[in-house]
mmCIF file of C-alpha atoms in Angstrom:
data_model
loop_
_atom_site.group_PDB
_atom_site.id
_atom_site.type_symbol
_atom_site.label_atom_id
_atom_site.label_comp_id
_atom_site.label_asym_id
_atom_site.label_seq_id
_atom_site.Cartn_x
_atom_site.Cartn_y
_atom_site.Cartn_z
ATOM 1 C CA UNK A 1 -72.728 -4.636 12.754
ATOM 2 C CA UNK A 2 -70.790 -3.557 9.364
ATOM 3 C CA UNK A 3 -73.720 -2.098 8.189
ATOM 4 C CA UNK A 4 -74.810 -0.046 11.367
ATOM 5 C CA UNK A 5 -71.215 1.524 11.195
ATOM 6 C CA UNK A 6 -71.019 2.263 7.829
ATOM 7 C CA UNK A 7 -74.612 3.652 8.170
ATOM 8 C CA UNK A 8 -74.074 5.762 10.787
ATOM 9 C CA UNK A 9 -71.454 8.373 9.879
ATOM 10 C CA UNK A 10 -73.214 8.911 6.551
ATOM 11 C CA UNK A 11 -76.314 9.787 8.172
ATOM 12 C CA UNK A 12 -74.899 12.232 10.223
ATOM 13 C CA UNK A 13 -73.194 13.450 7.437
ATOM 14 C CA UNK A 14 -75.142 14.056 4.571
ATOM 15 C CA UNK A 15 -78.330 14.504 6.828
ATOM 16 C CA UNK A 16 -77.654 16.451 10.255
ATOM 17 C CA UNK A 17 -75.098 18.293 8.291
ATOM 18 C CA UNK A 18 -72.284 17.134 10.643
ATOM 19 C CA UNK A 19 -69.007 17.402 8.110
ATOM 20 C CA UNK A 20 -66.868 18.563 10.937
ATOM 21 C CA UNK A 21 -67.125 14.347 11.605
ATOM 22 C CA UNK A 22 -64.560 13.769 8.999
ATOM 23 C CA UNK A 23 -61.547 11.708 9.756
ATOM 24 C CA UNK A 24 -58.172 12.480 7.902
ATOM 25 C CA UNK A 25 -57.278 9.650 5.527
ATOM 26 C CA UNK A 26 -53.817 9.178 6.005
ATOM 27 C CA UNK A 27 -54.553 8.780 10.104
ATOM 28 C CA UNK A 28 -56.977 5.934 9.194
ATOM 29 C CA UNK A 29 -54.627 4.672 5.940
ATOM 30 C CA UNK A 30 -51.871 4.425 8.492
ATOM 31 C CA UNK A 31 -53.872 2.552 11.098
ATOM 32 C CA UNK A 32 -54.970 -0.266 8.041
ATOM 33 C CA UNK A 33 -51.664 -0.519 7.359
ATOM 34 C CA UNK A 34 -50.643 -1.374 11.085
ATOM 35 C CA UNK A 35 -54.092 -3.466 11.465
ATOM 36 C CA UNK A 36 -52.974 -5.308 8.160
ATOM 37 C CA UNK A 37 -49.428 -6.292 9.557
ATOM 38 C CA UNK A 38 -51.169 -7.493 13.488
ATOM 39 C CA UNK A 39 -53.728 -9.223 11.296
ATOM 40 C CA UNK A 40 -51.292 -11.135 8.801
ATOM 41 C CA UNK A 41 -48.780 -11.880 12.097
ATOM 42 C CA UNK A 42 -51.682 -13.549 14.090
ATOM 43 C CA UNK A 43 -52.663 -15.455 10.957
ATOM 44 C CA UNK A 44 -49.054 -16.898 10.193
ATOM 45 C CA UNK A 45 -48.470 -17.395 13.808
ATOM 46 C CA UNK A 46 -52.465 -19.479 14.067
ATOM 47 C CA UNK A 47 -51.441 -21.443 11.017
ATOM 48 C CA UNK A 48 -48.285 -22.557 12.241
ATOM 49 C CA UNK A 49 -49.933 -23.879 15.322
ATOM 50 C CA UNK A 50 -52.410 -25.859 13.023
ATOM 51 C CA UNK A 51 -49.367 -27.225 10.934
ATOM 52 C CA UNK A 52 -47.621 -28.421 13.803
ATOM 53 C CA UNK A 53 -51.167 -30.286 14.631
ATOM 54 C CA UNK A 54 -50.940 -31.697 11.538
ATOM 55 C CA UNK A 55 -47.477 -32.670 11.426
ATOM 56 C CA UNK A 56 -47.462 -34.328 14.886
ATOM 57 C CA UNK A 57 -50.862 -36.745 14.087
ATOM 58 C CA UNK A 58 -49.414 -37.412 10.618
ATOM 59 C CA UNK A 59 -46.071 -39.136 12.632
ATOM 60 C CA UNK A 60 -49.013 -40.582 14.908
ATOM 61 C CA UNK A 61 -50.443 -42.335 11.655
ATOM 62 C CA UNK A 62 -47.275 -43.635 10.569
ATOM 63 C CA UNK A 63 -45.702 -44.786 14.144
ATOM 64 C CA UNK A 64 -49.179 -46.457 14.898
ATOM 65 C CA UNK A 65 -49.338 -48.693 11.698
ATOM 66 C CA UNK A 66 -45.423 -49.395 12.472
ATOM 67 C CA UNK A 67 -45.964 -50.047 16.267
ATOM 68 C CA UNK A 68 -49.105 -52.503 15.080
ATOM 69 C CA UNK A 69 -46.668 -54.801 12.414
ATOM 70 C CA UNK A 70 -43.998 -54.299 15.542
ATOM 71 C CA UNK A 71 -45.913 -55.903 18.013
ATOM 72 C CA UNK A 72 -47.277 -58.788 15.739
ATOM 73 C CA UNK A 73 -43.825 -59.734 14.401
ATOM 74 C CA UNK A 74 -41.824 -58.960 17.476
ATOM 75 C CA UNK A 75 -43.520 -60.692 20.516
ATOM 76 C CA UNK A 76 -44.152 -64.309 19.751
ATOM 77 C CA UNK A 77 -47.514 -65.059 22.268
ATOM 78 C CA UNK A 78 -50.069 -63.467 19.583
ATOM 79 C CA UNK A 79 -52.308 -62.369 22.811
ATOM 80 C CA UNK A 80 -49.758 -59.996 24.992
ATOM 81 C CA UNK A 81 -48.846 -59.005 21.236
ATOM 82 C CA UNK A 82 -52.797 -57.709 20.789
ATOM 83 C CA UNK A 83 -53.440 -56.561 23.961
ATOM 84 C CA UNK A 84 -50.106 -54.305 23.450
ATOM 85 C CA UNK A 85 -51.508 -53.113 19.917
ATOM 86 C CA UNK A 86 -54.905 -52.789 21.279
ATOM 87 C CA UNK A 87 -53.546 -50.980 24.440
ATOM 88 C CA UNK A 88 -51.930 -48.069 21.648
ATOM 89 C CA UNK A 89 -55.869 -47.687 20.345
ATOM 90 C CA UNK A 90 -56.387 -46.999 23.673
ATOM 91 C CA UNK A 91 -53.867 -44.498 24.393
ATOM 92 C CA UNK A 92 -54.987 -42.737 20.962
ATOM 93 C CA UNK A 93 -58.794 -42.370 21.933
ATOM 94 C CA UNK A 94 -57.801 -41.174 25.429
ATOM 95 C CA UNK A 95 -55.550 -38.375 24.215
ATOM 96 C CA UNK A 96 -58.258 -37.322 21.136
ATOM 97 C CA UNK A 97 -60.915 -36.932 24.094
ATOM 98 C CA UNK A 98 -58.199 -34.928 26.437
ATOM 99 C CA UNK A 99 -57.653 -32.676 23.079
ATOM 100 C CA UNK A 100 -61.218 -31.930 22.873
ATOM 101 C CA UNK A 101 -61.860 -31.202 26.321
ATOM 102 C CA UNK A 102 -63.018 -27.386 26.065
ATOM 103 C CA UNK A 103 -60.537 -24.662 28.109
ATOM 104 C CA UNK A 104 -61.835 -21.604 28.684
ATOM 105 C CA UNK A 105 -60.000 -19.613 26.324
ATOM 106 C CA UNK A 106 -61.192 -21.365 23.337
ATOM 107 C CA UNK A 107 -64.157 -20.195 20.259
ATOM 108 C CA UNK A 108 -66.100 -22.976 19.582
ATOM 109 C CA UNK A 109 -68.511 -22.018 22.272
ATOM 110 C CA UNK A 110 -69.144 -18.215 21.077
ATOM 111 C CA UNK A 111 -72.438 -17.097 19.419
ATOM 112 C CA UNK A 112 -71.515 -16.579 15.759
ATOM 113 C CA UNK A 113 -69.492 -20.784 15.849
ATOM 114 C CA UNK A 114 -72.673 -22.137 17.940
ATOM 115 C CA UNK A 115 -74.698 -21.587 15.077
ATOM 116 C CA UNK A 116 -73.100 -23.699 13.119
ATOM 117 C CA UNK A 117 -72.915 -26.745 15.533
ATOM 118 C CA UNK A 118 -76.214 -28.143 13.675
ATOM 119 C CA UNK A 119 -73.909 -29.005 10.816
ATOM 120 C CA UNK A 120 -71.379 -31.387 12.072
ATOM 121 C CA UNK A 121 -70.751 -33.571 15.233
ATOM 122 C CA UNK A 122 -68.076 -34.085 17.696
ATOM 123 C CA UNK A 123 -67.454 -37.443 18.313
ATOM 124 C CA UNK A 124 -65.746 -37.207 21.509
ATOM 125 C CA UNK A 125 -69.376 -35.144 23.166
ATOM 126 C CA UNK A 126 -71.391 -37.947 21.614
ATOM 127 C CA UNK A 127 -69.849 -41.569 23.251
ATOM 128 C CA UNK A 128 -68.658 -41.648 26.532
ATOM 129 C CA UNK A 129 -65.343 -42.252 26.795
ATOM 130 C CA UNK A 130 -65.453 -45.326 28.682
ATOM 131 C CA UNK A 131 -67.832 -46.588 25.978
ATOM 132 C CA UNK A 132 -64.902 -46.460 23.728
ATOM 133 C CA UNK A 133 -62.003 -47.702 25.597
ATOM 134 C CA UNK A 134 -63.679 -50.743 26.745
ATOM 135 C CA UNK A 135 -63.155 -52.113 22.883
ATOM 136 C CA UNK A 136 -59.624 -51.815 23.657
ATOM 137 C CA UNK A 137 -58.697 -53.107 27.607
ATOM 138 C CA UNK A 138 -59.546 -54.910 30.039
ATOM 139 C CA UNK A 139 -62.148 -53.854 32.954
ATOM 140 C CA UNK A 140 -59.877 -53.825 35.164
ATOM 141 C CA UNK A 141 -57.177 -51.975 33.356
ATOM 142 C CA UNK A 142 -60.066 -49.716 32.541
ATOM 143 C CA UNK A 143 -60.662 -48.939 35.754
ATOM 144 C CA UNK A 144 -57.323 -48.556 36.945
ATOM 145 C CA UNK A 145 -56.546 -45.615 34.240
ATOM 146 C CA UNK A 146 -59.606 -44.241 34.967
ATOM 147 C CA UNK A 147 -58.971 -43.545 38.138
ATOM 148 C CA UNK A 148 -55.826 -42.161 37.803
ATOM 149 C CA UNK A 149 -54.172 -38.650 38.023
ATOM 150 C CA UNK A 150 -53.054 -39.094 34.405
ATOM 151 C CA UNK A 151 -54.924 -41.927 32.611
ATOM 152 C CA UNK A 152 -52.501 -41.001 29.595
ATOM 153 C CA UNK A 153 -49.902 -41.387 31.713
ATOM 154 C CA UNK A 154 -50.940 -44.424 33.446
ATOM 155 C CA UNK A 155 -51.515 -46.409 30.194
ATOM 156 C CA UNK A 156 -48.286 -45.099 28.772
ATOM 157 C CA UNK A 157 -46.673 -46.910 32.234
ATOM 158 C CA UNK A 158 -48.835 -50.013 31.183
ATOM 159 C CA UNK A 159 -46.710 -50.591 27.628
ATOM 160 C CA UNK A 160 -43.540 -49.903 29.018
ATOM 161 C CA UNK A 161 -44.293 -52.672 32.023
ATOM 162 C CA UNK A 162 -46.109 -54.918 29.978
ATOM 163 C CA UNK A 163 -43.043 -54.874 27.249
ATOM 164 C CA UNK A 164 -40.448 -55.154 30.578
ATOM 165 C CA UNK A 165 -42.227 -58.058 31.741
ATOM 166 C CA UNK A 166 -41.558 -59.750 27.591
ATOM 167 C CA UNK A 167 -38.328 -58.660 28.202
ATOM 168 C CA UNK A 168 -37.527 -60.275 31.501
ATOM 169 C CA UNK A 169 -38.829 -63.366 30.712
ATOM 170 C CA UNK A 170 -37.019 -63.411 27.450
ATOM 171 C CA UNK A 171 -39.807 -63.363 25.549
ATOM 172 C CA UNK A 172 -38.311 -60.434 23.728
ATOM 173 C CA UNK A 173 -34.526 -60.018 22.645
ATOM 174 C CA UNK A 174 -32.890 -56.916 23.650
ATOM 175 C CA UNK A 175 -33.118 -55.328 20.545
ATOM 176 C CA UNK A 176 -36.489 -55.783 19.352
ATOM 177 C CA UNK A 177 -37.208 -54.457 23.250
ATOM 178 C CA UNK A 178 -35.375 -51.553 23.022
ATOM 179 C CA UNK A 179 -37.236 -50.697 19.323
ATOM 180 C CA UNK A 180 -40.348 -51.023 20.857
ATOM 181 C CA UNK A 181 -39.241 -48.596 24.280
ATOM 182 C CA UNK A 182 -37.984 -45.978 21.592
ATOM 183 C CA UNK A 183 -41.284 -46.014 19.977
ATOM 184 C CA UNK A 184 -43.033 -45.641 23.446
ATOM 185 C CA UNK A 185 -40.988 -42.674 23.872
ATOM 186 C CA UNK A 186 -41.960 -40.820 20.688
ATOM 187 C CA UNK A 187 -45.338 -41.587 21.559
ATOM 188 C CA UNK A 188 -44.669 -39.993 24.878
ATOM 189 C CA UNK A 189 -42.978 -36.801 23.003
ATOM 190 C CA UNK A 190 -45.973 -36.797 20.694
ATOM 191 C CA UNK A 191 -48.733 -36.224 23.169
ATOM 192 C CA UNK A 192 -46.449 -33.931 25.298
ATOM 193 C CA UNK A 193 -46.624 -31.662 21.931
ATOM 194 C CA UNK A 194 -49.945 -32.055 21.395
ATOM 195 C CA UNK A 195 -50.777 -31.145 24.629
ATOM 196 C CA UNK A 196 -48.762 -27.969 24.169
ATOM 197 C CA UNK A 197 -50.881 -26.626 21.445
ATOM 198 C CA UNK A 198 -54.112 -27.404 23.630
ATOM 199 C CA UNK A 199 -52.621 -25.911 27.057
ATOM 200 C CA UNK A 200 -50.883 -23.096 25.635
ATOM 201 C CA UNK A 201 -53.208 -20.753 23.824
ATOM 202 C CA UNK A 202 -51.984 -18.393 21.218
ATOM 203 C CA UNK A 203 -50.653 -15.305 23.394
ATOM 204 C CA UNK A 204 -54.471 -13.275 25.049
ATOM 205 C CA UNK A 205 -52.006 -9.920 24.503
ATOM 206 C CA UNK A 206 -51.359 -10.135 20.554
ATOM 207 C CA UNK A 207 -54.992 -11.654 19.926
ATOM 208 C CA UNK A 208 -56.628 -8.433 22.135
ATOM 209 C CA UNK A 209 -54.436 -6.019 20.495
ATOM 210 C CA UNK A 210 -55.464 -7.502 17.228
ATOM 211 C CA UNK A 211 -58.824 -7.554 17.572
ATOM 212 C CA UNK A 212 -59.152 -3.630 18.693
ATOM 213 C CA UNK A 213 -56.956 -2.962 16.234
ATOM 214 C CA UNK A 214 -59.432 -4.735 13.478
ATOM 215 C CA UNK A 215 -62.441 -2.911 14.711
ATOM 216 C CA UNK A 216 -60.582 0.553 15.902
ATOM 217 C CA UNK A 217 -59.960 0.667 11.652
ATOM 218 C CA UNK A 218 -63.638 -0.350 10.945
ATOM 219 C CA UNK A 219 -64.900 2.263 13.169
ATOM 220 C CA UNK A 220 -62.577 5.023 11.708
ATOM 221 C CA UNK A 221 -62.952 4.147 8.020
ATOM 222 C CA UNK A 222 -66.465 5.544 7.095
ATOM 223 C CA UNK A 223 -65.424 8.633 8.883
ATOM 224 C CA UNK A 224 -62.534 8.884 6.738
ATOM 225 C CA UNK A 225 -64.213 8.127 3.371
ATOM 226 C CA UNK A 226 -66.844 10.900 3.631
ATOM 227 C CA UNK A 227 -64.656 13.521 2.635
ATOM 228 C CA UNK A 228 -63.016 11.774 -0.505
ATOM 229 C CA UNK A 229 -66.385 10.186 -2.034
ATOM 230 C CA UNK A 230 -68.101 13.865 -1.410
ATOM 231 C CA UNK A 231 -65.591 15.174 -3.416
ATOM 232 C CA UNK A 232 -66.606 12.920 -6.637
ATOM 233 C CA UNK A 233 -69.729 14.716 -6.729
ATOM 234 C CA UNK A 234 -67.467 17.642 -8.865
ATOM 235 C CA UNK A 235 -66.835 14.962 -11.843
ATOM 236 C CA UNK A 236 -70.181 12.760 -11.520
ATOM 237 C CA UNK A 237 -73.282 14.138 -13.910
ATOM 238 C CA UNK A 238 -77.054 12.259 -13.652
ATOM 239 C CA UNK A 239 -78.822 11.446 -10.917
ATOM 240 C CA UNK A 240 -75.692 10.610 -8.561
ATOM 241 C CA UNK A 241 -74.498 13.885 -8.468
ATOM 242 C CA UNK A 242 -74.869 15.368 -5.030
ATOM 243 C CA UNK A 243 -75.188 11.891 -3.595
ATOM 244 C CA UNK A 244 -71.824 10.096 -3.932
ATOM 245 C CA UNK A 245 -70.699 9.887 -0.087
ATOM 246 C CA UNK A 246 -73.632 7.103 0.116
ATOM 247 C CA UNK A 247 -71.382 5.057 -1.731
ATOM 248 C CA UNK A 248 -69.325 5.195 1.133
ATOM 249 C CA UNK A 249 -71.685 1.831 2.690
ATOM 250 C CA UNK A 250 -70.960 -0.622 0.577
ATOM 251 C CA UNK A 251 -66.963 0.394 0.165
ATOM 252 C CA UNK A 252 -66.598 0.777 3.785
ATOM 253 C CA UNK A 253 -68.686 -2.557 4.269
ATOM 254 C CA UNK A 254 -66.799 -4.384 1.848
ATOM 255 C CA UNK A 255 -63.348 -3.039 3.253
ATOM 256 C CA UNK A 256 -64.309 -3.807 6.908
ATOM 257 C CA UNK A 257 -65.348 -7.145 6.065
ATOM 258 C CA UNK A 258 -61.896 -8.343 4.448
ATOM 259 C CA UNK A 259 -59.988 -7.095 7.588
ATOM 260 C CA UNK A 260 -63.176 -8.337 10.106
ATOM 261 C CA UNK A 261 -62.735 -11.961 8.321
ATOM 262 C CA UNK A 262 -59.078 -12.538 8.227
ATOM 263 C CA UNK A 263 -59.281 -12.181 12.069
ATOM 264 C CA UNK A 264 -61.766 -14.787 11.986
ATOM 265 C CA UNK A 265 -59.594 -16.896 9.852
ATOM 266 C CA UNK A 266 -57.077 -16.824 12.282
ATOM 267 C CA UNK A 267 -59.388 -17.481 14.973
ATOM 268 C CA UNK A 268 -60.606 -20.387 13.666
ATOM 269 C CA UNK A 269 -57.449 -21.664 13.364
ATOM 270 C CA UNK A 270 -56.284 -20.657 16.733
ATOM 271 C CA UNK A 271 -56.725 -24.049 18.588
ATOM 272 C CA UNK A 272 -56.705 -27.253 16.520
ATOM 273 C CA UNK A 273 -58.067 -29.838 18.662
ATOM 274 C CA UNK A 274 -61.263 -27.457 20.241
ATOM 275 C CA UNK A 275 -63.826 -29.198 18.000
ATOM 276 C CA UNK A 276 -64.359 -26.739 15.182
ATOM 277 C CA UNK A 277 -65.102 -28.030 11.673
ATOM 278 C CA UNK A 278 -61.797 -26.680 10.079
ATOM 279 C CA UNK A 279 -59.574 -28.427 13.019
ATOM 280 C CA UNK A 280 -57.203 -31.330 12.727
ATOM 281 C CA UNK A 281 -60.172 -34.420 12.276
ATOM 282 C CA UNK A 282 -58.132 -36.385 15.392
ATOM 283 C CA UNK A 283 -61.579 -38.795 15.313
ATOM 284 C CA UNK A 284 -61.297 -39.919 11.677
ATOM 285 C CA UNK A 285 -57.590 -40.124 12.111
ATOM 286 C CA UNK A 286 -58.656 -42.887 14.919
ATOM 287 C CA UNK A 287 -60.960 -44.264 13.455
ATOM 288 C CA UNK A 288 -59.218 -45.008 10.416
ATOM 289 C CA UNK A 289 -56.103 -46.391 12.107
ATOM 290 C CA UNK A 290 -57.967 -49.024 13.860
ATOM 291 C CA UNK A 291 -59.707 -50.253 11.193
ATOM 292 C CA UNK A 292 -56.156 -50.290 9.806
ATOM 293 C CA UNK A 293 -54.819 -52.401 12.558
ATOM 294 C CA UNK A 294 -58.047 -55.141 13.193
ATOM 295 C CA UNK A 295 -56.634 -55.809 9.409
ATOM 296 C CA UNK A 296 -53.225 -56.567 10.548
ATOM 297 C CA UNK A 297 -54.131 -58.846 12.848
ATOM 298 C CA UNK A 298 -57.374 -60.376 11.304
ATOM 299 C CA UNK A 299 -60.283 -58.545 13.124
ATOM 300 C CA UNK A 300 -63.793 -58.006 11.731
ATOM 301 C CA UNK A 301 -64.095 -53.980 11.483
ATOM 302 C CA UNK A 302 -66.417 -52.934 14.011
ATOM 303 C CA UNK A 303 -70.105 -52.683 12.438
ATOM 304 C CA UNK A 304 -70.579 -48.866 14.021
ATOM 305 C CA UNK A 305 -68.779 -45.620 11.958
ATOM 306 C CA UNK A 306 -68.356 -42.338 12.221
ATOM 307 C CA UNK A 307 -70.864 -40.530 10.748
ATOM 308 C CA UNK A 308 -69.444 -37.330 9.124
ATOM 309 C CA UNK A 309 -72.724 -34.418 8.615
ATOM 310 C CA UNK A 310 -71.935 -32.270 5.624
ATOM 311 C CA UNK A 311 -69.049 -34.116 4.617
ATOM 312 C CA UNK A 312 -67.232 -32.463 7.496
ATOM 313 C CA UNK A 313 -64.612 -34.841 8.632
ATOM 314 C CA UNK A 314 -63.568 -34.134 12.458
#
């Protein structure tokens, strides 16, 4: 597409004679410099939202090793202390598949990211999710989140009773019961933010204006190039003289293409959790914490991994 519209006005040009085309430069050097600063303040704004990804599963990491050790040394029957542990692994692999449920307004479905789909895998479109979760509850418990409004919800509900129930029966002190409740609340504040960045794309207005913005300037700048690269052909001897606006092509090509792939760089980094292979890798994060936690309490690792194509970790 860079190449047809770089192509184009130097045809008409140099060819049909057509030099009333040209495009005053400091209209189009005015425009780059707006594009530049919509550009730059969707990229900042993107990246920030892929931070705060970050930032929330890295305080998943650390609150899900501490909630494992919690559970073992707090509750004294080793079994409610397990299924409690094992219930969090559940709660985890339920909110990664929510996160990569696709919403309309998201890229990894468009022509030029399908391509690439060959290259990696998402986890979360390969197993179903009851496949997974069935490693971590009981049937019936299965079924009952399953069937719910909010399975996140619903298992959430399922700590907090199961740890009121230690409580009552004073199989948990006060203290170590309210430790454990204010971790089920961060947990609760944790998905509510991760569920923010998923529900809440960045703004359609700023990411429209951007993009006609981007390719208003690409359109414009061959047009206003003709004009200044004709005018080299005064200083230029050899076999280029007379034929210096064709460098206009590659410049406006290579031009075009920094501004045309920022806004992809910003796109891709638009929505963490879509599936891409430069979002937040939720899966290995999962994967790696329950490994982490069958070693707490003794397990065997389970024999199946997560196979990662290309080295691309999602």
């Amino acid at each position: 597409m860079l190449l047809l519209i770089s192509i184009v006005p130097v045809l008409m040009y140099e060819l049909l004679g057509l030099q009333w085309l040209v495009v005053p430069w400091p209209i189009v050097a005015f425009l780059g410099t707006a594009t530049a600063f919509v550009v730059g303040f969707k990229n900042q704004q993107t990246y920030n939202r892929t931070w705060e990804a970050r930032d929330i599963w890295g305080l998943k990491i650390g609150m899900s090793r501490a909630w494992a050790i919690m559970c073992r040394d707090f509750i004294k029957d080793r079994d409610i202390a397990r299924e409690i542990a094992f219930r969090h692994l559940a709660w985890l692999t339920l909110l990664r598949y929510e996160l990569r449920s696709k919403r309309a307004w998201e890229n990894i479905d468009k022509s030029y990211n399908r391509e690439y789909a060959s290259f990696y895998t998402i986890p979360e479109r390969e197993i179903a999710l009851s496949t997974v979760l069935q490693k971590y509850i009981r049937h019936e418990e299965l079924e009952e989140v399953i069937s719910s409004s909010n399975p996140l919800t619903q298992l959430m509900s399922l700590q907090s009773a199961a740890l009121a129930r230690l409580s009552d029966t004073g199989a948990l002190d006060n203290s170590r019961f309210f430790e454990l409740h204010k971790y089920l609340r961060e947990f609760s504040t944790l998905q509510a933010r991760s569920e923010k960045i998923k529900n809440f794309p960045y703004p359609r207005q700023y990411a429209t204006v951007n993009r006609i913005f981007v390719w208003l300037f690409c359109l414009l700048l061959p047009f206003a190039m003709l004009k200044e690269f004709n005018s080299f052909n005064e200083f230029t001897t050899g076999w280029m003289r007379g034929h210096m606006v064709w460098l206009v092509i590659p410049f406006s090509m290579i031009i075009s293409w920094v501004y045309t792939s920022l806004d992809q760089v910003g796109e891709s980094t638009e929505n963490p959790f879509e599936g891409g292979p430069n979002d937040i890798p939720i899966s290995h994060i999962c994967y790696t914490l329950e490994n982490e936690i069958r070693d707490i309490w003794g397990d065997a690792r389970p024999a199946q991994t997560i196979v990662n194509p290309n080295n691309i970790i999602m």
